[in-house]
CSV table of C-alpha atoms and ligand atoms in Angstrom, one decimal:
chain,number,residue,atom,x,y,z
A,1,MET,CA,84.0,78.0,89.4
A,2,SER,CA,83.2,81.1,91.5
A,3,LYS,CA,84.8,84.0,89.4
A,4,SER,CA,82.3,83.1,86.7
A,5,ALA,CA,79.7,82.8,88.7
A,6,ILE,CA,80.8,86.5,89.3
A,7,VAL,CA,80.3,87.9,85.8
A,8,GLN,CA,77.3,85.6,84.8
A,9,TRP,CA,75.8,87.7,87.9
A,10,LEU,CA,76.5,91.0,86.7
A,11,ASP,CA,75.5,90.2,83.1
A,12,GLU,CA,72.7,88.9,84.5
A,13,GLN,CA,71.5,92.2,86.5
A,14,ALA,CA,73.3,94.4,84.1
A,15,PRO,CA,69.8,96.5,83.2
A,16,LEU,CA,69.5,97.2,87.0
A,17,PHE,CA,72.9,99.0,86.7
A,18,TYR,CA,72.3,100.2,83.5
A,19,GLY,CA,69.2,101.9,84.5
A,20,VAL,CA,71.1,103.2,87.6
A,21,ALA,CA,73.9,105.0,86.0
A,22,ARG,CA,71.4,106.4,83.4
A,23,GLN,CA,69.1,108.0,85.9
A,24,ILE,CA,72.0,109.2,87.5
A,25,TRP,CA,73.1,110.7,84.0
A,26,GLU,CA,69.8,112.1,83.3
A,27,ARG,CA,69.6,114.2,86.9
A,28,PRO,CA,73.4,115.4,86.8
A,29,GLU,CA,74.3,117.0,90.4
A,30,LEU,CA,77.0,119.2,91.1
A,31,ALA,CA,80.0,118.6,94.1
A,32,TYR,CA,77.8,118.7,97.4
A,33,THR,CA,74.2,118.1,95.9
A,34,GLU,CA,74.6,114.9,94.9
A,35,SER,CA,71.1,113.9,96.8
A,36,PHE,CA,69.6,112.0,93.9
A,37,ALA,CA,72.8,110.1,93.3
A,38,ALA,CA,73.5,109.6,96.8
A,39,SER,CA,69.6,108.2,97.9
A,40,LEU,CA,69.5,106.1,94.6
A,41,GLN,CA,72.6,103.8,95.3
A,42,MET,CA,71.8,104.0,99.1
A,43,LYS,CA,68.6,102.6,98.5
A,44,VAL,CA,69.7,100.2,95.7
A,45,LEU,CA,72.5,98.9,98.4
A,46,GLN,CA,70.1,99.0,101.6
A,47,GLU,CA,67.9,96.8,100.0
A,48,ALA,CA,70.5,94.6,98.9
A,49,GLY,CA,71.3,93.7,102.5
A,50,PHE,CA,73.9,96.6,103.2
A,51,ALA,CA,74.5,98.3,106.6
A,52,VAL,CA,74.3,101.8,105.2
A,53,ARG,CA,76.0,105.3,106.9
A,54,PRO,CA,75.1,108.7,105.5
A,55,GLN,CA,76.8,112.2,106.0
A,56,VAL,CA,80.2,110.8,106.6
A,57,GLY,CA,82.8,113.5,107.2
A,58,GLY,CA,80.2,116.1,107.9
A,59,VAL,CA,79.4,115.9,103.6
A,60,ALA,CA,75.5,116.1,103.2
A,61,THR,CA,76.0,113.5,100.4
A,62,ALA,CA,79.0,111.2,101.7
A,63,PHE,CA,77.9,107.7,102.5
A,64,VAL,CA,79.2,104.1,103.6
A,65,ALA,CA,77.5,101.2,103.0
A,66,GLU,CA,79.2,97.9,104.2
A,67,TYR,CA,78.4,94.3,104.5
A,68,SER,CA,80.0,91.7,106.5
A,69,VAL,CA,80.7,87.9,107.1
A,70,GLY,CA,82.1,86.3,109.8
A,71,ASP,CA,82.9,87.2,113.5
A,72,GLY,CA,79.2,84.5,114.4
A,73,GLY,CA,77.3,87.3,112.3
A,74,SER,CA,76.6,89.6,114.7
A,75,GLY,CA,76.1,92.2,112.1
A,76,GLY,CA,79.6,93.8,113.2
A,77,SER,CA,82.4,94.2,111.2
A,78,GLY,CA,83.7,90.7,110.7
A,79,GLY,CA,87.3,88.6,110.3
A,80,GLY,CA,88.7,88.6,107.0
A,81,PRO,CA,90.5,91.3,105.3
A,82,LYS,CA,88.5,95.0,105.2
A,83,ILE,CA,87.9,95.7,100.9
A,84,GLY,CA,86.7,99.0,100.2
A,85,VAL,CA,85.5,100.0,96.5
A,86,LEU,CA,85.7,104.0,96.3
A,87,GLY,CA,82.7,105.5,93.8
A,88,GLU,CA,82.0,108.8,92.5
A,89,PHE,CA,78.9,110.5,91.4
A,90,ASP,CA,78.9,114.1,90.9
A,91,ALA,CA,78.5,116.1,87.6
A,92,LEU,CA,80.4,118.8,85.3
A,93,PRO,CA,79.3,122.2,85.0
A,94,GLY,CA,78.5,123.6,81.7
A,95,LEU,CA,78.4,120.0,79.9
A,96,SER,CA,74.7,119.0,79.3
A,97,GLN,CA,74.4,117.2,75.9
A,98,GLN,CA,72.2,114.6,74.7
A,99,ALA,CA,73.2,111.1,74.9
A,100,GLY,CA,74.6,108.9,72.1
A,101,ASN,CA,74.1,112.1,69.8
A,102,ALA,CA,77.6,113.8,68.0
A,103,GLU,CA,76.3,116.8,67.5
A,104,ARG,CA,76.5,119.3,70.0
A,105,CYS,CA,73.2,119.6,71.3
A,106,ALA,CA,71.9,119.9,75.2
A,107,VAL,CA,69.3,118.8,76.9
A,108,VAL,CA,69.3,121.8,79.3
A,109,PRO,CA,71.4,124.3,77.6
A,110,GLY,CA,74.6,125.8,79.8
A,111,GLY,CA,73.3,122.8,82.4
A,112,PRO,CA,75.3,119.9,83.9
A,113,GLY,CA,76.4,117.4,82.5
A,114,HIS,CA,78.1,113.8,83.3
A,115,GLY,CA,81.1,114.6,81.1
A,116,CYS,CA,83.7,112.7,83.5
A,117,GLY,CA,81.4,109.5,83.4
A,118,HIS,CA,80.7,109.6,87.0
A,119,ASN,CA,77.7,108.2,86.4
A,120,LEU,CA,79.2,104.8,85.3
A,121,LEU,CA,82.1,105.2,88.4
A,122,GLY,CA,79.8,104.8,90.8
A,123,THR,CA,77.6,102.6,90.2
A,124,ALA,CA,80.2,100.4,88.5
A,125,GLY,CA,81.3,100.3,92.7
A,126,VAL,CA,77.6,99.6,93.5
A,127,ALA,CA,77.7,96.6,91.3
A,128,ALA,CA,80.8,95.3,91.9
A,129,VAL,CA,80.3,95.4,96.2
A,130,MET,CA,76.4,93.4,95.4
A,131,ALA,CA,78.7,90.8,93.1
A,132,LEU,CA,81.1,90.2,95.9
A,133,LYS,CA,78.5,90.4,98.4
A,134,GLU,CA,76.3,87.4,96.6
A,135,ARG,CA,79.7,85.2,96.5
A,136,MET,CA,80.4,85.7,100.6
A,137,ALA,CA,77.1,85.0,101.5
A,138,ALA,CA,77.4,81.8,98.9
A,139,GLU,CA,80.6,80.5,100.4
A,140,GLY,CA,80.4,81.8,103.9
A,141,LEU,CA,83.8,83.8,102.9
A,142,PRO,CA,84.8,86.0,105.5
A,143,GLY,CA,85.2,89.4,105.5
A,144,THR,CA,84.1,92.8,105.1
A,145,ILE,CA,83.2,95.1,102.3
A,146,ARG,CA,82.6,98.7,101.6
A,147,TYR,CA,80.9,100.9,99.4
A,148,TYR,CA,82.2,104.2,99.5
A,149,GLY,CA,79.6,107.0,98.2
A,150,CYS,CA,82.8,110.0,98.0
A,151,PRO,CA,80.9,113.2,96.0
A,152,ALA,CA,82.5,116.0,95.2
A,153,GLU,CA,85.3,114.9,93.3
A,154,GLU,CA,85.3,117.7,90.7
A,155,VAL,CA,86.1,119.9,93.5
A,156,LEU,CA,89.0,117.2,94.8
A,157,ALA,CA,87.5,117.5,98.4
A,158,GLY,CA,84.5,114.5,99.2
A,159,LYS,CA,86.7,111.7,100.0
A,160,THR,CA,89.7,114.5,101.9
A,161,PHE,CA,86.6,115.3,104.4
A,162,MET,CA,85.5,111.6,104.5
A,163,ALA,CA,89.3,110.7,105.3
A,164,ARG,CA,89.8,113.0,107.9
A,165,GLU,CA,87.2,111.5,109.9
A,166,GLY,CA,89.1,108.3,109.5
A,167,VAL,CA,86.6,106.2,107.6
A,168,PHE,CA,89.0,105.0,105.5
A,169,HIS,CA,91.5,103.6,107.7
A,170,ASP,CA,91.0,100.2,109.0
A,171,LEU,CA,90.7,99.0,105.0
A,172,ASP,CA,93.4,96.5,104.2
A,173,CYS,CA,93.0,97.7,100.1
A,174,ALA,CA,90.9,99.5,98.2
A,175,VAL,CA,90.2,99.5,94.4
A,176,SER,CA,88.7,102.2,92.1
A,177,TRP,CA,88.3,103.1,88.2
A,178,HIS,CA,87.6,105.6,85.8
A,179,PRO,CA,85.8,105.9,82.3
A,180,GLY,CA,88.1,107.0,79.6
A,181,TYR,CA,88.7,105.7,75.9
A,182,MET,CA,91.0,102.9,76.8
A,183,ASN,CA,91.8,99.8,79.0
A,184,SER,CA,94.7,100.0,81.3
A,185,THR,CA,95.8,100.3,84.8
A,186,ILE,CA,96.2,103.9,86.3
A,187,ASN,CA,99.3,104.3,87.8
A,188,ASP,CA,99.9,107.8,87.6
A,189,ARG,CA,101.2,110.1,89.9
A,190,ASN,CA,98.6,112.6,89.5
A,191,ALA,CA,100.0,116.3,91.4
A,192,ALA,CA,98.9,117.4,95.0
A,193,LEU,CA,97.0,120.4,95.2
A,194,THR,CA,95.9,122.9,97.9
A,195,SER,CA,92.5,125.0,96.2
A,196,VAL,CA,92.0,128.3,98.2
A,197,GLU,CA,90.0,131.4,97.7
A,198,PHE,CA,90.9,134.8,98.8
A,199,HIS,CA,88.4,137.7,100.0
A,200,PHE,CA,89.6,141.1,100.2
A,201,ARG,CA,87.5,144.1,101.9
A,202,GLY,CA,88.1,147.4,100.8
A,203,LYS,CA,85.9,150.5,101.4
A,204,THR,CA,83.1,151.9,98.6
A,205,ALA,CA,83.4,155.7,97.2
A,206,HIS,CA,82.5,157.2,94.1
A,207,ALA,CA,85.4,156.3,92.2
A,208,GLY,CA,85.5,160.0,89.9
A,209,GLY,CA,84.3,162.0,92.5
A,210,SER,CA,85.9,160.8,95.9
A,211,PRO,CA,88.3,158.4,94.8
A,212,HIS,CA,90.8,159.2,97.7
A,213,LEU,CA,88.1,158.2,100.1
A,214,GLY,CA,88.0,154.5,98.5
A,215,ARG,CA,90.2,151.7,99.4
A,216,SER,CA,89.6,148.8,96.0
A,217,ALA,CA,89.7,145.3,97.0
A,218,LEU,CA,90.1,144.6,93.1
A,219,ASP,CA,93.4,146.5,93.6
A,220,ALA,CA,94.4,144.1,96.4
A,221,VAL,CA,93.4,140.8,94.0
A,222,GLU,CA,95.3,142.5,91.0
A,223,LEU,CA,98.5,143.2,93.3
A,224,MET,CA,98.1,140.1,94.7
A,225,ASN,CA,98.0,138.2,91.5
A,226,VAL,CA,101.1,140.0,90.2
A,227,GLY,CA,102.8,138.6,93.3
A,228,ALA,CA,102.0,135.4,92.3
A,229,ASN,CA,102.7,135.7,89.2
A,230,TYR,CA,106.7,137.0,90.0
A,231,MET,CA,106.6,133.8,92.4
A,232,ARG,CA,106.4,131.7,89.4
A,233,GLU,CA,110.1,132.3,88.4
A,234,HIS,CA,111.3,131.2,91.5
A,235,VAL,CA,109.4,127.6,92.3
A,236,VAL,CA,110.7,124.3,91.2
A,237,ASP,CA,109.8,122.8,87.7
A,238,GLY,CA,106.4,120.8,87.5
A,239,SER,CA,104.5,123.8,90.4
A,240,ARG,CA,101.5,124.8,88.8
A,241,ILE,CA,99.8,128.2,89.8
A,242,GLN,CA,96.3,128.5,88.5
A,243,TYR,CA,93.5,131.3,89.5
A,244,VAL,CA,90.4,132.9,88.8
A,245,ILE,CA,89.1,136.4,89.9
A,246,THR,CA,85.6,135.2,91.2
A,247,ASN,CA,84.4,138.5,92.2
A,248,GLY,CA,86.0,141.9,90.4
A,249,GLY,CA,83.5,144.4,92.0
A,250,MET,CA,79.9,145.5,90.6
A,251,ALA,CA,81.0,148.6,88.4
A,252,PRO,CA,83.9,151.0,87.2
A,253,ASN,CA,82.0,154.0,89.0
A,254,ILE,CA,82.2,152.3,92.6
A,255,VAL,CA,85.0,151.6,94.2
A,256,PRO,CA,85.0,147.7,94.5
A,257,ASP,CA,84.9,146.8,98.6
A,258,GLU,CA,85.3,143.3,97.7
A,259,ALA,CA,87.0,141.2,95.5
A,260,SER,CA,87.9,137.6,95.5
A,261,VAL,CA,90.9,135.4,94.1
A,262,TRP,CA,90.4,131.5,93.4
A,263,TYR,CA,93.8,129.6,93.8
A,264,PHE,CA,95.0,126.2,93.0
A,265,LEU,CA,98.4,125.2,94.1
A,266,ARG,CA,100.1,122.1,92.5
A,267,GLY,CA,103.5,120.6,93.0
A,268,PHE,CA,104.6,116.7,93.1
A,269,ASP,CA,103.6,116.2,96.8
A,270,ARG,CA,101.9,117.5,99.8
A,271,ASP,CA,105.1,119.3,100.7
A,272,HIS,CA,105.8,121.0,98.0
A,273,VAL,CA,102.4,122.3,97.5
A,274,ASP,CA,102.2,123.4,101.3
A,275,GLY,CA,105.5,125.8,101.0
A,276,LEU,CA,103.9,127.1,97.5
A,277,TYR,CA,100.7,127.7,99.8
A,278,ALA,CA,102.9,129.3,102.7
A,279,TRP,CA,104.7,131.8,99.6
A,280,LEU,CA,101.3,133.0,98.9
A,281,LEU,CA,99.7,133.6,102.1
A,282,LYS,CA,102.6,136.1,102.6
A,283,ILE,CA,101.1,137.3,98.8
A,284,ALA,CA,98.2,137.9,99.6
A,285,GLN,CA,98.9,139.5,102.9
A,286,GLY,CA,101.3,142.3,100.8
A,287,ALA,CA,98.9,142.7,98.7
A,288,ALA,CA,96.2,143.8,101.5
A,289,LEU,CA,98.9,145.6,103.7
A,290,MET,CA,100.0,147.7,100.3
A,291,THR,CA,96.2,148.6,99.6
A,292,GLU,CA,94.8,149.6,103.0
A,293,THR,CA,92.2,146.4,102.9
A,294,GLN,CA,91.8,143.3,104.6
A,295,VAL,CA,92.1,139.3,103.4
A,296,SER,CA,90.8,136.5,104.6
A,297,TRP,CA,91.1,133.0,102.9
A,298,GLN,CA,88.6,129.9,102.7
A,299,LEU,CA,90.6,126.5,101.4
A,300,ARG,CA,88.5,124.7,99.7
A,301,ALA,CA,90.5,121.4,98.9
A,302,GLY,CA,94.5,119.8,99.8
A,303,CYS,CA,94.9,116.6,98.1
A,304,TYR,CA,98.0,114.7,98.0
A,305,ASP,CA,99.7,113.2,95.0
A,306,THR,CA,98.4,109.9,94.1
A,307,LEU,CA,100.9,106.9,95.1
A,308,PRO,CA,100.2,103.9,92.2
A,309,ASN,CA,100.1,100.5,93.6
A,310,ALA,CA,102.0,98.2,91.0
A,311,ALA,CA,100.7,94.7,93.0
A,312,MET,CA,97.2,96.3,93.3
A,313,GLY,CA,97.7,97.1,89.1
A,314,ASP,CA,98.7,93.6,88.3
A,315,LEU,CA,96.0,92.4,90.2
A,316,MET,CA,92.9,94.3,88.3
A,317,LEU,CA,95.2,93.5,85.4
A,318,ALA,CA,94.9,89.8,85.6
A,319,GLN,CA,91.1,90.3,86.0
A,320,ALA,CA,90.5,90.9,82.5
A,321,GLU,CA,90.7,87.9,80.9
A,322,VAL,CA,89.0,86.5,83.6
A,323,ALA,CA,86.4,89.3,82.9
A,324,GLY,CA,85.7,88.0,79.4
A,325,PRO,CA,86.0,90.2,76.5
A,326,LEU,CA,84.1,93.7,75.8
A,327,LEU,CA,82.0,93.7,72.9
A,328,TYR,CA,80.3,96.7,71.2
A,329,SER,CA,77.7,96.6,68.5
A,330,GLU,CA,77.2,97.7,65.0
A,331,GLU,CA,75.6,100.7,66.9
A,332,ASP,CA,78.0,101.9,69.2
A,333,TYR,CA,80.9,102.0,66.6
A,334,HIS,CA,78.8,103.9,64.6
A,335,LEU,CA,78.6,106.5,67.4
A,336,ALA,CA,81.7,106.6,68.3
A,337,GLN,CA,82.9,106.9,64.3
A,338,GLU,CA,80.6,110.3,64.5
A,339,LEU,CA,82.1,111.0,67.9
A,340,VAL,CA,86.0,111.2,66.7
A,341,ALA,CA,84.6,113.3,63.4
A,342,THR,CA,84.1,115.6,65.5
A,343,LEU,CA,87.5,116.2,67.2
A,344,ASP,CA,90.4,118.3,66.6
A,345,ALA,CA,93.2,116.6,65.1
A,346,GLY,CA,95.2,117.6,68.2
A,347,SER,CA,93.0,115.6,70.2
A,348,ARG,CA,92.9,112.8,67.9
A,349,ASN,CA,96.2,112.3,67.5
A,350,GLY,CA,97.6,113.1,70.7
A,351,ALA,CA,95.2,109.9,71.8
A,352,ARG,CA,96.3,107.6,69.4
A,353,ARG,CA,100.4,108.4,70.3
A,354,ARG,CA,99.2,107.6,73.7
A,355,LEU,CA,97.9,104.3,72.7
A,356,ALA,CA,101.0,103.5,70.3
A,357,ASP,CA,103.5,104.4,73.2
A,358,LEU,CA,101.2,101.5,74.6
A,359,GLY,CA,101.8,99.2,72.1
A,360,ALA,CA,98.4,99.4,70.5
A,361,ASN,CA,96.5,99.4,67.7
A,362,PRO,CA,95.6,103.2,67.3
A,363,ASP,CA,93.0,102.3,64.4
A,364,ASP,CA,90.9,100.5,66.4
A,365,VAL,CA,88.0,102.9,67.0
A,366,LEU,CA,87.5,101.7,70.7
A,367,ALA,CA,90.6,100.8,72.3
A,368,GLU,CA,90.0,96.6,73.0
A,369,GLY,CA,93.3,95.5,74.2
A,370,PHE,CA,94.3,95.8,78.3
A,371,PHE,CA,97.6,97.9,79.0
A,372,ARG,CA,99.8,98.1,82.3
A,373,GLY,CA,100.0,101.7,82.8
A,374,PRO,CA,102.8,103.4,82.8
A,375,PHE,CA,104.2,103.2,86.8
A,376,GLY,CA,104.8,106.4,88.8
A,377,ASN,CA,104.2,108.5,85.7
A,378,ARG,CA,103.6,112.5,86.7
A,379,ASN,CA,100.4,113.8,86.1
A,380,GLY,CA,99.6,117.4,85.8
A,381,GLY,CA,95.4,117.0,87.1
A,382,SER,CA,95.2,115.6,90.6
A,383,THR,CA,92.4,113.8,92.4
A,384,ASP,CA,91.3,113.5,96.0
A,385,LEU,CA,91.6,109.6,95.8
A,386,ALA,CA,95.2,110.4,96.2
A,387,ASP,CA,94.4,110.8,100.0
A,388,ILE,CA,93.3,107.3,100.4
A,389,SER,CA,96.1,106.2,98.1
A,390,TRP,CA,98.3,107.5,101.4
A,391,ILE,CA,96.7,105.5,103.6
A,392,VAL,CA,96.0,102.1,102.1
A,393,PRO,CA,96.7,100.7,99.0
A,394,VAL,CA,94.4,101.8,96.0
A,395,GLY,CA,94.2,99.9,92.7
A,396,GLN,CA,92.7,102.3,90.1
A,397,VAL,CA,92.0,100.9,86.1
A,398,GLY,CA,90.5,103.0,83.1
A,399,ILE,CA,88.1,101.4,80.8
A,400,ALA,CA,87.1,102.4,77.7
A,401,CYS,CA,83.7,104.7,77.7
A,402,ALA,CA,84.3,106.2,74.7
A,403,PRO,CA,85.9,106.5,71.4
A,404,VAL,CA,89.5,107.1,71.4
A,405,GLY,CA,90.5,110.7,71.7
A,406,VAL,CA,87.0,111.7,73.4
A,407,ALA,CA,88.9,113.7,76.6
A,408,ASN,CA,86.7,113.6,79.8
A,409,HIS,CA,85.6,117.0,80.5
A,410,THR,CA,83.8,117.6,76.8
A,411,TRP,CA,80.6,117.1,75.7
A,412,GLN,CA,81.5,114.0,74.2
A,413,ALA,CA,82.5,112.5,77.0
A,414,THR,CA,78.6,113.5,78.2
A,415,ALA,CA,77.2,111.9,75.0
A,416,SER,CA,79.4,108.3,75.2
A,417,TYR,CA,78.7,108.1,78.9
A,418,GLY,CA,75.4,108.2,78.7
A,419,SER,CA,74.7,105.9,75.9
A,420,PRO,CA,75.1,101.7,75.6
A,421,LEU,CA,79.1,102.6,75.1
A,422,GLY,CA,79.5,103.7,78.3
A,423,MET,CA,77.2,101.4,80.1
A,424,LYS,CA,79.3,98.6,78.9
A,425,GLY,CA,82.2,100.1,79.6
A,426,MET,CA,80.8,99.9,83.2
A,427,LEU,CA,79.9,96.6,83.7
A,428,HIS,CA,83.2,95.6,82.3
A,429,ALA,CA,84.6,97.8,84.8
A,430,ALA,CA,82.1,96.4,87.6
A,431,LYS,CA,83.8,93.1,86.8
A,432,ILE,CA,87.2,93.9,87.4
A,433,MET,CA,86.7,95.1,90.7
A,434,ALA,CA,84.4,92.3,92.1
A,435,LEU,CA,86.9,90.0,90.6
A,436,SER,CA,90.0,91.8,92.4
A,437,GLY,CA,87.9,92.3,95.4
A,438,TYR,CA,87.0,88.3,95.3
A,439,ASP,CA,91.0,87.5,95.3
A,440,LEU,CA,91.8,90.0,97.9
A,441,LEU,CA,89.1,88.2,100.2
A,442,HIS,CA,90.8,84.9,99.6
A,443,ASN,CA,94.3,86.9,100.4
A,444,GLN,CA,95.2,84.8,96.9
A,445,ASP,CA,98.9,84.6,96.7
A,446,GLY,CA,99.5,87.1,99.5
A,447,ILE,CA,98.2,89.8,97.8
A,448,ILE,CA,97.4,91.8,100.4
A,449,GLU,CA,101.0,91.7,102.5
A,450,ASN,CA,102.7,92.3,99.0
A,451,ALA,CA,100.6,95.5,98.4
A,452,LYS,CA,100.9,96.2,102.2
A,453,ASP,CA,104.5,96.4,101.9
A,454,GLU,CA,104.8,98.2,98.2
A,455,PHE,CA,102.8,100.9,100.0
A,456,THR,CA,104.9,100.9,102.9
A,457,ARG,CA,108.2,101.5,100.8
A,458,LEU,CA,106.8,103.5,98.9
A,459,ARG,CA,105.4,106.0,101.7
A,460,ASN,CA,109.2,106.7,102.7
A,461,GLY,CA,107.9,106.9,106.3
A,462,LYS,CA,105.5,109.1,105.5
A,463,THR,CA,101.8,109.2,106.9
A,464,TYR,CA,98.5,110.7,105.9
A,465,VAL,CA,98.3,114.1,107.6
A,466,CYS,CA,94.7,115.8,106.4
A,467,ALA,CA,95.5,118.8,104.5
A,468,LEU,CA,92.2,120.2,105.8
A,469,PRO,CA,92.4,121.6,109.6
A,470,ALA,CA,89.1,120.3,111.9
A,471,ASP,CA,87.9,124.0,111.4
A,472,VAL,CA,87.6,123.6,107.4
A,473,GLN,CA,84.0,122.6,106.8
A,474,PRO,CA,82.6,121.8,103.4
A,475,PRO,CA,79.7,123.9,102.2
A,476,ALA,CA,76.4,122.9,103.5
A,477,SER,CA,73.9,121.6,102.1
A,478,VAL,CA,70.8,119.2,102.4
A,479,PRO,CA,71.6,116.3,104.3
A,480,VAL,CA,70.8,112.8,102.4
A,481,THR,CA,69.2,110.2,104.9
A,482,VAL,CA,69.1,106.4,104.4
A,483,PRO,CA,65.8,105.4,102.2
A,484,ALA,CA,63.4,103.9,104.7
A,485,GLY,CA,63.6,100.5,104.4
B,501,LIG,ZN1,86.4,111.8,86.9
């Protein structure tokens, strides 16, 4: 049976993928600087026979790896379905933590860490396409599979730059996953977002001796924030307006000639956020006018709300049984219990409630069931995966790689995602994505048409227009090239 061959191949190759995920975990890299993670994945995929294209979408660390069967083996994209697997691999600042250690203990104090498990996320995608390639080659199964190496998810922009270049547009559908503390399909509707930083320029002066000669850029930032806080009352429910002052001047006795503030605007969909953004620009200009300063701004990200796809979710859910049980060792349970003991009651109880809502037994230290995630649930967080979900139908699962209650973006998550507990979840995710890809390549029960019908219905006549104009470029960093073969 071909599907059991996929599971078996992944079990046999587990040490290779555990090694890749662990190496990426040990070298955590922040958004746009993931050159080690990108090179390592590119090398593994190239050695496995994939054609690798680096620096996609103008992002130094973005790449696409492709394998095709069909079209007489011409090397180009073959006939049959085109299936994408989306991977991420950036880390988070300040979340350095020793693997498998339930006491707060950074590897590098203040350093970055994989507290969102993207070391597992990307590696599972690499494993899934490699397992699929084995079956395609063995069966002469026509189609194209692509692994998308998507950097800079934590700043919500990597996939948007890649999408702007059109690299997802010819896919039939795509699958992805995210590490978490339970096994479920992810059918949430994440918030759309605009990330923008405003820079004000004024004039320095001696703040004590000749303040009348200065024009304070910090005053402009403060007045802008006051304006935004008054805007809050008149926006529709579900809007989110968040800011941090990224530059507030150097010293109180110098009138600051430069000051900056970074905003996140979130809402139900792109139109909602575009409306907030248009208003915020007026507030920024008003603040500049009031303070006789100049303002400029820099768009950092603009992503969509996520379009869930039940057909794709159910396809992935159906693979859970074929993938076999997710088995943990005594040591895994021991670590889980120790980590859970470090959580406050709010985190623990919130997670238990969520599991109980899904019909699971919250007393299990790790969630072993596989649940259908509630469809269209509004989720205040954002992801650049949402852009892809407006281009092609996307299926997503969450897989338990951490104990119940350990939330992403915490040191406990970093500890879990570098340990065998996380690795096992990653292999399970790879199996589910590869098995789903296999059914998609066969277009089992017309799954591709079903997913596309639902996708078209939910888009409701709207099409994807990238929210980042052509002149918005990703930050420059060292380009990663394909390793010499
Ligand atoms: Zn993440």
